[in-house]
Coordinates of C-alpha atoms and ligand atoms in Angstrom, one line a residue:
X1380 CA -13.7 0.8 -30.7
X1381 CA -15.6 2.5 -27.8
X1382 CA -17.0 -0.3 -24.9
X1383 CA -20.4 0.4 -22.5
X1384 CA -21.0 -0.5 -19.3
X1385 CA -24.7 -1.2 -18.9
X1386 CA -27.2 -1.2 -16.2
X1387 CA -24.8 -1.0 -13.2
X1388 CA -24.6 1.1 -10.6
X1389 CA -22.2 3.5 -10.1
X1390 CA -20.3 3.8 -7.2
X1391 CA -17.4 6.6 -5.7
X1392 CA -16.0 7.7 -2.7
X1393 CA -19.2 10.1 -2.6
X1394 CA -22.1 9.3 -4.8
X1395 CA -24.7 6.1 -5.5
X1396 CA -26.5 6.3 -8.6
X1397 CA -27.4 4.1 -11.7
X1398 CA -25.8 5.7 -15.1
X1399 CA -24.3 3.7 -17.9
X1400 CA -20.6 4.2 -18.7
X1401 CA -18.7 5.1 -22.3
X1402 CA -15.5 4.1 -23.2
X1403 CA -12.7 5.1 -25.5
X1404 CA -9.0 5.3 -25.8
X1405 CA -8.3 3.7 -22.7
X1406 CA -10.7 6.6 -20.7
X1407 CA -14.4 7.4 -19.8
X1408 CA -15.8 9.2 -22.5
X1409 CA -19.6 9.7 -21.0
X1410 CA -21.3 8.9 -18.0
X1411 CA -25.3 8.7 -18.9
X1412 CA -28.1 6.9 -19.5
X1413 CA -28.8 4.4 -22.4
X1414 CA -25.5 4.7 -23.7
X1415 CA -24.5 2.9 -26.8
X1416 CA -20.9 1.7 -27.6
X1417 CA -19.5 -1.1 -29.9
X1418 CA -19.3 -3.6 -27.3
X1419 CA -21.6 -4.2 -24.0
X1420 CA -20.8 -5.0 -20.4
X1421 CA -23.5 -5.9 -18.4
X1422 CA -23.6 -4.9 -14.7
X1423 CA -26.7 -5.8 -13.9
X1424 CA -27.1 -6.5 -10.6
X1425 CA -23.5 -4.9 -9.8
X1426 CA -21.7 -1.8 -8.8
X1427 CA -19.5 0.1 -11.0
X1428 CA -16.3 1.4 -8.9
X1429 CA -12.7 2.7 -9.5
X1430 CA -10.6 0.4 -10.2
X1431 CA -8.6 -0.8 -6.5
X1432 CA -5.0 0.9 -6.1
X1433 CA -2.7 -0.8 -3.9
X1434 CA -0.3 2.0 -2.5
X1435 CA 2.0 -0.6 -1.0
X1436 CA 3.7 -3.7 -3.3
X1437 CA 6.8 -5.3 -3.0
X1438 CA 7.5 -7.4 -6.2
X1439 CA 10.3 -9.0 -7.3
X1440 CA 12.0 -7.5 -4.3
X1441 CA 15.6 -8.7 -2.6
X1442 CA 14.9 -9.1 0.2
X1443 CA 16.8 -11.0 3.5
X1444 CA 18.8 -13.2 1.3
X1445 CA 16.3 -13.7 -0.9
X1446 CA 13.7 -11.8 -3.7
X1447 CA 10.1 -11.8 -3.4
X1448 CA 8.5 -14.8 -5.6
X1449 CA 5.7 -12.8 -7.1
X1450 CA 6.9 -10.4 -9.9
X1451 CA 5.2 -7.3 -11.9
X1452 CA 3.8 -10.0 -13.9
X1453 CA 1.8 -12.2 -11.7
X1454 CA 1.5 -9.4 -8.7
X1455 CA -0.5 -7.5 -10.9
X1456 CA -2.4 -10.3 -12.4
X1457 CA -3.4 -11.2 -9.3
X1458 CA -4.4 -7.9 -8.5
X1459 CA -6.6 -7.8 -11.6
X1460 CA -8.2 -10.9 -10.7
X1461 CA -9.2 -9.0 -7.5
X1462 CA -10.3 -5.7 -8.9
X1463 CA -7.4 -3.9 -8.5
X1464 CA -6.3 -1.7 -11.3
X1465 CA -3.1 -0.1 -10.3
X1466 CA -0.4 -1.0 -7.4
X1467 CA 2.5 1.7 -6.4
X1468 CA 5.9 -0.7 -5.7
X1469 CA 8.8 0.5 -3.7
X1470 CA 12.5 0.6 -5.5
X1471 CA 14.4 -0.3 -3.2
X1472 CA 18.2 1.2 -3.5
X1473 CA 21.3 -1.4 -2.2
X1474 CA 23.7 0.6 0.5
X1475 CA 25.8 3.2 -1.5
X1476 CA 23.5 2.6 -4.6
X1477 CA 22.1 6.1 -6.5
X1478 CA 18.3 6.5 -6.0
X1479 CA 18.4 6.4 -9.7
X1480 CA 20.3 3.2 -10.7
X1481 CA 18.1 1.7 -8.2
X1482 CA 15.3 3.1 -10.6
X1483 CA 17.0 1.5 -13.7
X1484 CA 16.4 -1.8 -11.9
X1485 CA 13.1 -1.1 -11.4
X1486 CA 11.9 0.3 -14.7
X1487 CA 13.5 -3.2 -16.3
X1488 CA 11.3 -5.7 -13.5
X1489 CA 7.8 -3.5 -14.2
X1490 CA 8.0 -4.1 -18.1
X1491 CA 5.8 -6.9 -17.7
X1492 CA 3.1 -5.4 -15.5
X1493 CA -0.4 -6.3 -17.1
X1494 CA -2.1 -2.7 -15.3
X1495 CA -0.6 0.9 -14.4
X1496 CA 1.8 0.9 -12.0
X1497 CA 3.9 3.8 -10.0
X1498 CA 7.1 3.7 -7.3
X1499 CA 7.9 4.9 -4.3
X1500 CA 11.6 5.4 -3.8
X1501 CA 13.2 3.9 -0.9
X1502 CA 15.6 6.5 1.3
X1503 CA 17.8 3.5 2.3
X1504 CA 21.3 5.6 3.3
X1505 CA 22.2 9.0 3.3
X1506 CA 24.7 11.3 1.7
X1507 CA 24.9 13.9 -0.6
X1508 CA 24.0 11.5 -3.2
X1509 CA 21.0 10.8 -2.1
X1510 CA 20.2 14.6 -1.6
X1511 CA 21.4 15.3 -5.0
X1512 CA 19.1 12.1 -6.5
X1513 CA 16.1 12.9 -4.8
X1514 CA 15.7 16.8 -6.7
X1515 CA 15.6 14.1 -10.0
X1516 CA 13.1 11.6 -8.7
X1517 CA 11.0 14.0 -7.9
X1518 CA 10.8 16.4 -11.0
X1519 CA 12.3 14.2 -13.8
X1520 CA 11.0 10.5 -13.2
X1521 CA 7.7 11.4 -11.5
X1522 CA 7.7 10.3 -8.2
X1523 CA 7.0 12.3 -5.1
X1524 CA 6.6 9.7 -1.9
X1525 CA 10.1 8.4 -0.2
X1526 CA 9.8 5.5 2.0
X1527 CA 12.0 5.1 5.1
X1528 CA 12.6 2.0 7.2
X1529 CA 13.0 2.6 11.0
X1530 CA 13.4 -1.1 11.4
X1531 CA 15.8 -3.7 9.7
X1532 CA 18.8 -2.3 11.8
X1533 CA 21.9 -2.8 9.8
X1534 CA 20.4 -2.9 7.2
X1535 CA 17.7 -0.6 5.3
X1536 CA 17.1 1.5 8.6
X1537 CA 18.1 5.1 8.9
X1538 CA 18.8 6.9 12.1
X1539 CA 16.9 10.2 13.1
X1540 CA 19.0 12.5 11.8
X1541 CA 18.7 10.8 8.6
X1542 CA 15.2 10.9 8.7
X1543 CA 15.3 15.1 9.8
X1544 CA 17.6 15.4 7.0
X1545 CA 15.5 13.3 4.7
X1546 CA 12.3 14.9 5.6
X1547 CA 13.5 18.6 5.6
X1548 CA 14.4 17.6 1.7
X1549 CA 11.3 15.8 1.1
X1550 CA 9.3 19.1 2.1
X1551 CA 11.4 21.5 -0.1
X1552 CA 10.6 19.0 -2.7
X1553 CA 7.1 18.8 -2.1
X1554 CA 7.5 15.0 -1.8
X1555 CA 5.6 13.1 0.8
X1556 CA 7.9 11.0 3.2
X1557 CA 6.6 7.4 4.5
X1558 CA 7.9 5.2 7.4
X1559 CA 7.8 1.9 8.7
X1560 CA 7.5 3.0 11.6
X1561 CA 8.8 0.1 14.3
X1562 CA 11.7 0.9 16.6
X1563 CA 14.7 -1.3 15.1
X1564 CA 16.6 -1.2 17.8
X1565 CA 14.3 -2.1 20.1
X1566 CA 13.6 -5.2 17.7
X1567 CA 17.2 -6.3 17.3
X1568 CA 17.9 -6.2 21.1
X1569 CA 14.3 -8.3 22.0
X1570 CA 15.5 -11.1 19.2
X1571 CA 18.6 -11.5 20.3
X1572 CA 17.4 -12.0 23.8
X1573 CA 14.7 -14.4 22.6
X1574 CA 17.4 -16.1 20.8
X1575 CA 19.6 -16.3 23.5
X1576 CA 16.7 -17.6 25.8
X1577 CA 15.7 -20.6 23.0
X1578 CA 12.6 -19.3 21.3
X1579 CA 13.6 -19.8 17.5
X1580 CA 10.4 -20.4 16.2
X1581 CA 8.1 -18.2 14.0
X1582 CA 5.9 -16.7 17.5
X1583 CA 9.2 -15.2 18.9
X1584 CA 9.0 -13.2 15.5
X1585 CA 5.4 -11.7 17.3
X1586 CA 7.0 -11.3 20.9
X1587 CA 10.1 -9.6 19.1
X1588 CA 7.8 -6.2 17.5
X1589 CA 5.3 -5.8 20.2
X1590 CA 3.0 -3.2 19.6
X1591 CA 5.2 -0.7 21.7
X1592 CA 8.0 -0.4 19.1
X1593 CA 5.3 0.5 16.3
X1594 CA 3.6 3.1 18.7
X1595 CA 7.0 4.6 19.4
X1596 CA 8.5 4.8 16.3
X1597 CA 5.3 6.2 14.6
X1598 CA 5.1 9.1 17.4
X1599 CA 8.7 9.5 16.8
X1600 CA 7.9 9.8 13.0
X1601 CA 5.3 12.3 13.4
X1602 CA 6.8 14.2 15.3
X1603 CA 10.2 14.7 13.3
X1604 CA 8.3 15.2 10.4
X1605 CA 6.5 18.1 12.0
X1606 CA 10.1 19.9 12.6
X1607 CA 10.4 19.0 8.7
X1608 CA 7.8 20.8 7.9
X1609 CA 6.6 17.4 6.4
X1610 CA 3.8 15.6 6.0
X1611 CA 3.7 12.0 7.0
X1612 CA 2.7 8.8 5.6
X1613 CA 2.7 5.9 8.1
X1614 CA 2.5 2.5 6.0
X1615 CA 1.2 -0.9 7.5
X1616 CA -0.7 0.2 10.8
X1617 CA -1.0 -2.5 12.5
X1618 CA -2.3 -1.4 16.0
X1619 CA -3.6 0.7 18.4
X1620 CA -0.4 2.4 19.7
X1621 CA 0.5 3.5 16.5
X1622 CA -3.6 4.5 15.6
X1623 CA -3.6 7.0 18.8
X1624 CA -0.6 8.7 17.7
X1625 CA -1.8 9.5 14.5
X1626 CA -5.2 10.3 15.2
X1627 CA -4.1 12.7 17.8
X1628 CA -1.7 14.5 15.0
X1629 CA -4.8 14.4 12.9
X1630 CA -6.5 16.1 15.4
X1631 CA -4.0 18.3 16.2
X1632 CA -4.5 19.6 12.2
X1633 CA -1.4 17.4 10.9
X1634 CA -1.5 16.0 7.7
X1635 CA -0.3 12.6 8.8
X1636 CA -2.1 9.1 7.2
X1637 CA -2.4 5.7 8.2
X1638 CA -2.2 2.5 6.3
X1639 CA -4.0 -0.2 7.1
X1640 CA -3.5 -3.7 5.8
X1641 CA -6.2 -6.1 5.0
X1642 CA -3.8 -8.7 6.9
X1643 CA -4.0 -7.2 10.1
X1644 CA -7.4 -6.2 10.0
X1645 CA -8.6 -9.8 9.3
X1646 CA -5.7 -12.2 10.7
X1647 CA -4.7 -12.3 14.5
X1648 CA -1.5 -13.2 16.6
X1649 CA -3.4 -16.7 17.4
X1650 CA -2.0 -17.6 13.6
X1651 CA 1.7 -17.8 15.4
X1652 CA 0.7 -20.1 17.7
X1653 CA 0.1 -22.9 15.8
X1654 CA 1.6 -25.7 15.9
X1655 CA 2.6 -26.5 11.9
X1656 CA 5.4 -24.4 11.8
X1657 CA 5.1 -23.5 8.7
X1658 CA 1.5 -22.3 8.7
X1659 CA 3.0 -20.2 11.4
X1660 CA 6.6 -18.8 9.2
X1661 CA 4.4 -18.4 6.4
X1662 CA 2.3 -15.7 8.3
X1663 CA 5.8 -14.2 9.3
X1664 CA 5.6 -10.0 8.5
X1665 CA 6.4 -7.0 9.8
X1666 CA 5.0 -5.7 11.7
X1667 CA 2.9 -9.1 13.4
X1668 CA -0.6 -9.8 13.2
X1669 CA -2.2 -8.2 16.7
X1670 CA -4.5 -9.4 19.2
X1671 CA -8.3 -8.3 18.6
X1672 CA -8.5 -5.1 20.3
X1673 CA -6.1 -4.3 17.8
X1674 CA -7.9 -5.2 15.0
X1675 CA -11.2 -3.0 16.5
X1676 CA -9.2 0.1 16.8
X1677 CA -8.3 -0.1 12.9
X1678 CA -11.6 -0.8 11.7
X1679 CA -12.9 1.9 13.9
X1680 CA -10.0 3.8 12.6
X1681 CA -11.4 3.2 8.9
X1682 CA -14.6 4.3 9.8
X1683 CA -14.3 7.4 11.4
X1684 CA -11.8 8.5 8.8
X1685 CA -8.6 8.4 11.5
X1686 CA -7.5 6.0 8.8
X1687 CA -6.9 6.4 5.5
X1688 CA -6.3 3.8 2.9
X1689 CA -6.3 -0.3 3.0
X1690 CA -3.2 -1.9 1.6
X1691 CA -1.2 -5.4 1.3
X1692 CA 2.4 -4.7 1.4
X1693 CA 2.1 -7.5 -0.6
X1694 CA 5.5 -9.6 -0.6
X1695 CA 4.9 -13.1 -1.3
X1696 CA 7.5 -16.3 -0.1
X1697 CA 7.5 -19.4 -0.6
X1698 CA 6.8 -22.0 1.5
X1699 CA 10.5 -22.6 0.7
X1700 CA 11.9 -19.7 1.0
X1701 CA 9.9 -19.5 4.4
X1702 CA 12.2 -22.5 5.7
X1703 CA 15.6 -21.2 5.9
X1704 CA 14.4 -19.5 9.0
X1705 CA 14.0 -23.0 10.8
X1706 CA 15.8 -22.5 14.0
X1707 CA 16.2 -19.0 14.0
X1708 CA 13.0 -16.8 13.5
X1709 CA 15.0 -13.5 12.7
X1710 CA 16.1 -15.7 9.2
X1711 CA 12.4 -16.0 8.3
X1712 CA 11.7 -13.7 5.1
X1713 CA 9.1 -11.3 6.8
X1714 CA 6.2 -10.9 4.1
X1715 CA 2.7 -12.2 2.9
X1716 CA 0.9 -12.1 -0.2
X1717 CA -2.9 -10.2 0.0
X1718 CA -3.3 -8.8 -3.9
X1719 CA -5.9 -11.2 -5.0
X1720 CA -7.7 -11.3 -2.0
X1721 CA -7.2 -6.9 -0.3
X1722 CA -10.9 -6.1 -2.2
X1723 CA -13.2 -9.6 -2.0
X1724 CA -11.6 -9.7 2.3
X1725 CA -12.6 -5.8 3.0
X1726 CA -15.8 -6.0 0.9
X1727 CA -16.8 -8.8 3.6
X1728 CA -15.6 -7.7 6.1
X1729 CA -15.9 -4.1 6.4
X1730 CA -19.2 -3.7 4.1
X1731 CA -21.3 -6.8 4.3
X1732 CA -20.8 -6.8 8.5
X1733 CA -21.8 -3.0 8.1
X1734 CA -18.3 -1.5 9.1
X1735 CA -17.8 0.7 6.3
X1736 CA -20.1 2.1 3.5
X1737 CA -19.9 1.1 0.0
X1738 CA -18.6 4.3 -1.0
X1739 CA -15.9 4.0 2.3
X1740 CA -15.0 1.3 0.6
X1741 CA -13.8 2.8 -2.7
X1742 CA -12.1 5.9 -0.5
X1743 CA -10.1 3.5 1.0
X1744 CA -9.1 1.0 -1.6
X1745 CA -9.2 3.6 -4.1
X1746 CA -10.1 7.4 -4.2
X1747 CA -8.1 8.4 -0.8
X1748 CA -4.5 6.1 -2.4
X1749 CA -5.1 8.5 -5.6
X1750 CA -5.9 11.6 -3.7
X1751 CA -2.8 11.5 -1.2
X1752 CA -0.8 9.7 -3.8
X1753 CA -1.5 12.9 -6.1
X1754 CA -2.8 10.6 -9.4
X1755 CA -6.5 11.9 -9.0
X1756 CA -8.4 12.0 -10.9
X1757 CA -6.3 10.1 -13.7
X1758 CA -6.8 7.5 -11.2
X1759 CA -9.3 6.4 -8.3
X1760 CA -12.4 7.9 -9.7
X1761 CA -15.2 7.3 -12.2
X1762 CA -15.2 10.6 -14.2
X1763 CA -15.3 11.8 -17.8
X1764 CA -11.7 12.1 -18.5
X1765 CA -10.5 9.3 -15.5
X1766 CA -8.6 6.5 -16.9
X1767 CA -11.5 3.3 -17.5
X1768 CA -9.3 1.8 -14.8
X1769 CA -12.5 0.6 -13.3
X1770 CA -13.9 -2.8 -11.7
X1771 CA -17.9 -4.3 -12.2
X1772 CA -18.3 -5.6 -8.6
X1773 CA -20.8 -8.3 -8.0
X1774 CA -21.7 -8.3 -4.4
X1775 CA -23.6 -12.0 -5.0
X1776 CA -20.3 -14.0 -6.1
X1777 CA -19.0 -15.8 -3.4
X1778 CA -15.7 -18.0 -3.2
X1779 CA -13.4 -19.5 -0.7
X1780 CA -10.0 -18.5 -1.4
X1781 CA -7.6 -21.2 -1.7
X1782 CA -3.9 -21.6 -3.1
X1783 CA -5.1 -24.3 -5.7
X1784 CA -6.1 -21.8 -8.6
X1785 CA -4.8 -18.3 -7.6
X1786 CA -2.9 -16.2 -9.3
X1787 CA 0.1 -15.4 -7.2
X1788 CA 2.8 -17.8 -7.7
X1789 CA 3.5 -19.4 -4.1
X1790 CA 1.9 -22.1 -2.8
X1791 CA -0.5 -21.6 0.2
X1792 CA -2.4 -18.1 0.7
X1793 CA -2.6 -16.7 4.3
X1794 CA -6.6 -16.3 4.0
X1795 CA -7.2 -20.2 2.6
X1796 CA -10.5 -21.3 3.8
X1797 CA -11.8 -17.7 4.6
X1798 CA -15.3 -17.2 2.7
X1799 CA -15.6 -14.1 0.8
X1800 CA -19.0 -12.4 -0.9
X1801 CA -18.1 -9.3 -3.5
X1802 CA -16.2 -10.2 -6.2
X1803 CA -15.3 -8.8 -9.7
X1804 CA -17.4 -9.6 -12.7
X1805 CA -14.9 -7.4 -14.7
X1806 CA -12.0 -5.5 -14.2
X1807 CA -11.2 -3.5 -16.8
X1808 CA -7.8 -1.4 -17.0
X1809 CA -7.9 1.3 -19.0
X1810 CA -10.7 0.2 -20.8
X1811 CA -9.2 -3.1 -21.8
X1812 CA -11.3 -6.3 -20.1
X1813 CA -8.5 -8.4 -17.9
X1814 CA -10.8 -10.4 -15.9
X1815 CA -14.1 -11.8 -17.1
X1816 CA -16.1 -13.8 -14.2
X1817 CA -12.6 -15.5 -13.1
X1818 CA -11.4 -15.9 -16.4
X1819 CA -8.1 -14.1 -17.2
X1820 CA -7.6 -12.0 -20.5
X1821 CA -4.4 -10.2 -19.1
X1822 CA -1.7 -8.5 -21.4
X1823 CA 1.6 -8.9 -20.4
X1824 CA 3.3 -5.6 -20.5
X1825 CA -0.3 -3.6 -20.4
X1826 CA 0.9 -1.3 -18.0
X1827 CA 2.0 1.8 -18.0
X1828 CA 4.1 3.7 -15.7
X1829 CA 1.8 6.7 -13.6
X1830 CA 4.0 9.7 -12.8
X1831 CA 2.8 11.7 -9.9
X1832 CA 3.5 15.9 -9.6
X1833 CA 4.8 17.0 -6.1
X1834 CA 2.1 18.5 -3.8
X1835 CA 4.1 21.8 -3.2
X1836 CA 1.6 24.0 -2.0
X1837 CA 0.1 21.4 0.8
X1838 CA 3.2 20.7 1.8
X1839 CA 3.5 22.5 5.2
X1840 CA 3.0 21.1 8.4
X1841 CA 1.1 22.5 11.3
X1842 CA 4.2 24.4 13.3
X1843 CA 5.4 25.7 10.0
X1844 CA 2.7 27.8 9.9
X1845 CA 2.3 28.8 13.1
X1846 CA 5.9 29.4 13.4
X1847 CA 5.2 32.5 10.8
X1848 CA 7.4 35.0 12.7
X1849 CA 10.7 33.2 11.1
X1850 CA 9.0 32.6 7.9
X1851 CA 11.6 30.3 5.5
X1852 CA 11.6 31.1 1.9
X1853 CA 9.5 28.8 -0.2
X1854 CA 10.5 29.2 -4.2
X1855 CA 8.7 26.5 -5.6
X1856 CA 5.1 26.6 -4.4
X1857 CA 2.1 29.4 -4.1
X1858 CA 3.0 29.8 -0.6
X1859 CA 4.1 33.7 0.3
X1860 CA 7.5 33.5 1.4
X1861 CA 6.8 35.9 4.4
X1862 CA 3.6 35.7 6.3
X1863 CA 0.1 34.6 4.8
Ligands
DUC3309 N1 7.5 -6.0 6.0 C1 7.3 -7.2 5.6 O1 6.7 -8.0 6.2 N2 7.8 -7.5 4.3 C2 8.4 -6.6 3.5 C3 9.0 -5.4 4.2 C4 8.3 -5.1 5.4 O2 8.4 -4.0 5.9
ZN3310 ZN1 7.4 -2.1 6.0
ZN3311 ZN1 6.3 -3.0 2.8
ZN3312 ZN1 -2.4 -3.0 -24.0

């Protein structure tokens, strides 16, 4: 049973241009014109894209006490229902706990994803373990990006010789390390003195991460993983202090990216600051929304290319849940939900305001995620071959989100009342129809898990190769072991 999708236009991270698509088996068969297939989609009137890829998901997640309330079951429906095709979760290993139990765990919760999923592996301690685990994650089970948490002291942070010693393997594995970069300790001693001082409520959480720690930590990050002979991926960017420091190792010719969310690009500090406490706790995350200027350097950021990818780091509470941080901010589950809404909030955002392009669009919900995520061009582009994870975008459809009637399963939505124009007519994941004009067709347990090769031969930072008159031997990639 082969499916067409007619009369749209196609749209990539490079290239504009009206062409009817094939489909069979789950994949793009042909790209052309006046294509026939067993059953029609019509795009008229719409563009044709890659399907979104969120590289940052936390479902089903323990987390401070608690586990996040939207699971692989409705995070990805509620992705689908927003055009994105595939979301990359991170397992998250308990203190002491292999890398690959922690997988087990994992592998059971994603069962009932309805699209294509991957993980990231969390480095959450360190021992020999962990060393030993990470050669497996990497070249038996598929996954080649380890996140670690410089914040959350006492809990999932690591210190910096963790990190060196973390890095250093990620590079010999050809894995790509990831931080959160905010400066933990810094952030435990500010709470306690806000605590101390009175302020319990959810805008000490804000005063607590100021945009110092994230600037500091990220430098910090970047510049350890340079020793490593690592690249770097720096997850939730959330302002200006962290954007310099990775532009300037950009420009310095490091391969270091920045994540963006569509929270902090389209939600500001003032959200803390009002007076329903719980609209306030509900907005809780780390890091904090930022002022405006803020918010200009990341779009600016996504539109000179300093910045990579847009993301949600989507980790949904309750309202609930949200409350047993009354009276003490630090209890607050830190997280928000953004799945549904990461495409329709960019699209008006960033390309109806004339921020980004159309086809900066699909780099950065899309294309780039696949690229440095190494899953292109199974994923994140339409090409013969390319998995029909795909989305028919109608820029006309207009909504404003609200709770009532999503599909994520708490019960507000940080964006309620924002106005959005761009919305799927269909997303389709490999090949099969899952939204139709709102209407849900998902299949629980759809999804498949994506494994992702190591990027051996990229894998060297800047010094590394200047550094050529102590060359280290490198067995597993094309690089010469001595000199270039
Ligand atoms: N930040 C959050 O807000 N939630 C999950 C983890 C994180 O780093
Ligand atoms: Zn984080
Ligand atoms: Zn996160
Ligand atoms: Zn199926």
């Amino acid at each position: 049973m082969s499916t067409v999708i007619k009369n749209g236009t196609i749209v990539t991270a490079d290239l504009t241009y009206k062409s009817d698509v094939l489909i069979e088996g789950g994949k793009i068969v042909q790209i052309g014109e006046n294509l026939k297939g067993d059953k029609e989609l019509d795009a008229t009137g719409c563009y044709v894209m890659p399907g979104g890829i969120d590289p940052h998901t936390h479902l089903e997640m323990p987390f401070m006490g608690t586990y996040s309330s939207d699971d692989f079951e409705s995070g990805t429906r509620a992705g689908l229902a927003g055009g994105t095709t595939m979301v990359v979760d991170f397992a998250l290993p308990n203190q002491g706990e292999s890398l690959l139990d922690a997988l087990k765990r994992w592998d059971n919760k994603s069962t009932r994803a309805n699209c294509d999923y991957s993980f990231h592996m969390a480095v959450t301690w360190w021992g020999e373990q962990v060393w030993d685990d990470m050669d497996e994650v990497v070249n038996k089970r598929g996954i080649n990006t380890f996140k670690h948490f410089l914040a959350y002291k006492g809990a999932l942070m690591v210190n910096d010789d963790e990190l060196f010693h973390s890095f250093t393997r990620c590079a010999d594995l050809g894995a790509t390390p990831m931080v959160h970069a905010e400066n933990g300790d810094v952030v435990a001693e500010l709470s306690a003195r806000l605590l101390a001082d009175g302020n319990n409520g959810p805008e000490a959480h804000a005063y607590s991460r100021p945009p110092q720690v994230e600037g500091e930590a990220t430098n910090r990050a970047i510049m350890i993983a340079d020793m490593a002979g690592a690249p770097l991926y720096v997850v939730h960017t959330s302002c200006e202090d962290s954007h310099e420091a990775i532009r300037r190792a950009r420009m310095q010719g490091k391969r270091v990216w920045g994540e963006p969310l569509i929270q902090h690009l389209t939600l500001d500090e003032s959200e803390y600051f009002n007076k329903d406490w719980d609209h306030a706790a509900r907005r809780v995350m780390s890091p904090p929304f930022r002022n405006k200027q803020h918010q200009d350097s990341l779009w600016a950021g996504l539109s000179s290319g300093s910045l990579s990818v847009v993301a949600t780091d989507h980790c949904a509470f309750t309202t609930e849940q949200k409350r047993s941080g009354v009276g003490d901010f630090t209890k607050i589950p830190n997280g928000t939900g953004g799945l549904e809404d990461r495409m329709p909030m960019l699209w008006t955002h960033g390309v109806n305001t004339g921020r980004i392009t159309m086809n900066e669009f699909v780099a950065v919900t899309s294309t780039n995620v696949a690229k440095i995520m190494n899953c292109y061009p199974q994923k994140g582009a339409v090409l013969v071959g390319a998995d029909a994870d795909l989305v028919v975008w109608d820029p006309e459809k207009e909504k404003t989100i609200a709770a009532e009637g999503q599909q994520s399963s708490i019960d507000y939505n940080v964006f309620e009342g924002k106005h959005v124009k761009g919305l799927p007519r269909f997303t389709l994941t490999r090949g099969q129809v899952a939204v139709h004009d709102g209407e849900i067709r998902c299949e629980e347990g759809h999804g498949k898990f994506v494994a992702r090769e190591p990027n051996a031969t990229v894998n060297r930072a800047l010094t590394q190769w200047k550094d050529l008159t102590q060359p280290r031997p490198v067995e597993r990639s094309g690089i010469p072991a001595t000199g270039v």
